[in-house]
Amino acid sequence: MTSEPEKERRGGPDRRHSPRGGRRPEDPQGYSPLILVADDDADNGARCVAILSRLRFAVAPAHSVDEAVKVMQALRPDLIVARLDAGAALRDEMARDPSIGDIPVITLTPENDAPQLMIEEIRRVLREK
């Protein structure tokens, strides 16, 4: 059995009961919001997926508008994070299909591309939803 001071030395304070990432205290056990990451650039998409996964969000990647639409129809994500050259085409496809038209979309730009800004925006949109 380890003592309290020893626990703090090894890994810091006990944070097991603190809400993290995509989970909220009122969410059912095991629930994590599903985020679709639609990005033309494989490196940027992988970086975004890694950041969100580390924060315990469920993540589905897509590398084109067509792939993103198929994922949206199959999985019905809670939110879409998009950095597509054809971002307008994605919004047009969503407008045509009422089953996916109401999914919130965050479009990443150079101004909100920083990981912390992206996470804050995702959390804000999910809270409003």
GROMACS .gro file of C-alpha atoms in nm:
model
  129
    1MET     CA    1   0.000   0.000   0.000
    2THR     CA    2   0.138   0.342  -0.092
    3SER     CA    3   0.104   0.651   0.118
    4GLU     CA    4  -0.049   0.979  -0.004
    5PRO     CA    5   0.283   1.165  -0.031
    6GLU     CA    6   0.426   0.879  -0.237
    7LYS     CA    7   0.129   0.895  -0.478
    8GLU     CA    8   0.186   1.265  -0.534
    9ARG     CA    9   0.557   1.213  -0.605
   10ARG     CA   10   0.493   0.945  -0.867
   11GLY     CA   11   0.229   1.101  -1.084
   12GLY     CA   12   0.091   1.412  -0.924
   13PRO     CA   13  -0.245   1.443  -0.755
   14ASP     CA   14  -0.512   1.181  -0.808
   15ARG     CA   15  -0.720   1.300  -1.106
   16ARG     CA   16  -0.925   0.988  -1.169
   17HIS     CA   17  -1.249   1.159  -1.072
   18SER     CA   18  -1.188   1.483  -1.263
   19PRO     CA   19  -1.377   1.524  -1.591
   20ARG     CA   20  -1.146   1.507  -1.892
   21GLY     CA   21  -1.167   1.563  -2.263
   22GLY     CA   22  -1.497   1.485  -2.424
   23ARG     CA   23  -1.665   1.331  -2.121
   24ARG     CA   24  -1.898   1.532  -1.904
   25PRO     CA   25  -2.008   1.429  -1.555
   26GLU     CA   26  -2.368   1.378  -1.670
   27ASP     CA   27  -2.271   1.152  -1.964
   28PRO     CA   28  -2.353   0.782  -1.934
   29GLN     CA   29  -2.063   0.561  -1.833
   30GLY     CA   30  -1.847   0.483  -2.134
   31TYR     CA   31  -1.988   0.765  -2.353
   32SER     CA   32  -1.751   0.987  -2.548
   33PRO     CA   33  -1.869   1.231  -2.815
   34LEU     CA   34  -1.789   1.111  -3.167
   35ILE     CA   35  -1.599   1.366  -3.372
   36LEU     CA   36  -1.548   1.333  -3.746
   37VAL     CA   37  -1.213   1.480  -3.853
   38ALA     CA   38  -1.233   1.568  -4.223
   39ASP     CA   39  -0.895   1.682  -4.355
   40ASP     CA   40  -0.734   1.666  -4.701
   41ASP     CA   41  -0.385   1.669  -4.551
   42ALA     CA   42  -0.303   1.330  -4.397
   43ASP     CA   43  -0.044   1.475  -4.155
   44ASN     CA   44  -0.274   1.744  -4.018
   45GLY     CA   45  -0.560   1.497  -3.994
   46ALA     CA   46  -0.347   1.246  -3.805
   47ARG     CA   47  -0.228   1.517  -3.565
   48CYS     CA   48  -0.587   1.626  -3.495
   49VAL     CA   49  -0.702   1.264  -3.448
   50ALA     CA   50  -0.413   1.200  -3.207
   51ILE     CA   51  -0.490   1.508  -2.998
   52LEU     CA   52  -0.861   1.430  -2.973
   53SER     CA   53  -0.803   1.061  -2.900
   54ARG     CA   54  -0.563   1.150  -2.622
   55LEU     CA   55  -0.840   1.362  -2.467
   56ARG     CA   56  -1.073   1.061  -2.479
   57PHE     CA   57  -1.297   1.173  -2.764
   58ALA     CA   58  -1.416   0.904  -3.004
   59VAL     CA   59  -1.273   1.001  -3.345
   60ALA     CA   60  -1.347   0.900  -3.704
   61PRO     CA   61  -1.112   1.030  -3.977
   62ALA     CA   62  -1.208   1.119  -4.336
   63HIS     CA   63  -0.976   1.242  -4.610
   64SER     CA   64  -1.226   1.372  -4.867
   65VAL     CA   65  -1.576   1.514  -4.891
   66ASP     CA   66  -1.717   1.187  -5.026
   67GLU     CA   67  -1.559   0.987  -4.745
   68ALA     CA   68  -1.681   1.238  -4.485
   69VAL     CA   69  -2.040   1.214  -4.613
   70LYS     CA   70  -2.029   0.833  -4.600
   71VAL     CA   71  -1.896   0.841  -4.243
   72MET     CA   72  -2.161   1.096  -4.140
   73GLN     CA   73  -2.441   0.884  -4.281
   74ALA     CA   74  -2.309   0.565  -4.121
   75LEU     CA   75  -2.198   0.690  -3.778
   76ARG     CA   76  -2.391   1.016  -3.722
   77PRO     CA   77  -2.110   1.201  -3.536
   78ASP     CA   78  -2.177   1.461  -3.267
   79LEU     CA   79  -1.948   1.714  -3.436
   80ILE     CA   80  -1.736   1.761  -3.749
   81VAL     CA   81  -1.394   1.923  -3.746
   82ALA     CA   82  -1.317   2.014  -4.106
   83ARG     CA   83  -1.009   2.142  -4.281
   84LEU     CA   84  -1.092   2.062  -4.641
   85ASP     CA   85  -1.002   2.260  -4.950
   86ALA     CA   86  -1.353   2.171  -5.063
   87GLY     CA   87  -1.520   2.280  -4.738
   88ALA     CA   88  -1.802   2.447  -4.928
   89ALA     CA   89  -1.871   2.117  -5.106
   90LEU     CA   90  -1.904   1.945  -4.767
   91ARG     CA   91  -2.160   2.202  -4.651
   92ASP     CA   92  -2.351   2.165  -4.981
   93GLU     CA   93  -2.367   1.785  -4.936
   94MET     CA   94  -2.487   1.829  -4.578
   95ALA     CA   95  -2.757   2.073  -4.689
   96ARG     CA   96  -2.888   1.818  -4.942
   97ASP     CA   97  -2.924   1.539  -4.684
   98PRO     CA   98  -3.156   1.624  -4.391
   99SER     CA   99  -3.026   1.329  -4.186
  100ILE     CA  100  -2.683   1.493  -4.156
  101GLY     CA  101  -2.770   1.858  -4.210
  102ASP     CA  102  -2.793   1.944  -3.840
  103ILE     CA  103  -2.449   1.816  -3.736
  104PRO     CA  104  -2.239   2.110  -3.612
  105VAL     CA  105  -1.923   2.185  -3.813
  106ILE     CA  106  -1.606   2.355  -3.692
  107THR     CA  107  -1.394   2.475  -3.981
  108LEU     CA  108  -1.027   2.497  -3.893
  109THR     CA  109  -0.843   2.801  -4.020
  110PRO     CA  110  -0.491   2.927  -3.945
  111GLU     CA  111  -0.646   3.148  -3.671
  112ASN     CA  112  -0.802   2.859  -3.475
  113ASP     CA  113  -0.563   2.581  -3.578
  114ALA     CA  114  -0.368   2.579  -3.250
  115PRO     CA  115  -0.456   2.266  -3.049
  116GLN     CA  116  -0.577   2.456  -2.740
  117LEU     CA  117  -0.803   2.684  -2.945
  118MET     CA  118  -0.941   2.386  -3.135
  119ILE     CA  119  -1.020   2.198  -2.812
  120GLU     CA  120  -1.189   2.502  -2.656
  121GLU     CA  121  -1.407   2.548  -2.965
  122ILE     CA  122  -1.500   2.177  -2.970
  123ARG     CA  123  -1.599   2.183  -2.604
  124ARG     CA  124  -1.799   2.505  -2.652
  125VAL     CA  125  -1.996   2.358  -2.943
  126LEU     CA  126  -2.060   2.029  -2.764
  127ARG     CA  127  -2.184   2.211  -2.451
  128GLU     CA  128  -2.427   2.417  -2.661
  129LYS     CA  129  -2.553   2.104  -2.834
   0.00000   0.00000   0.00000
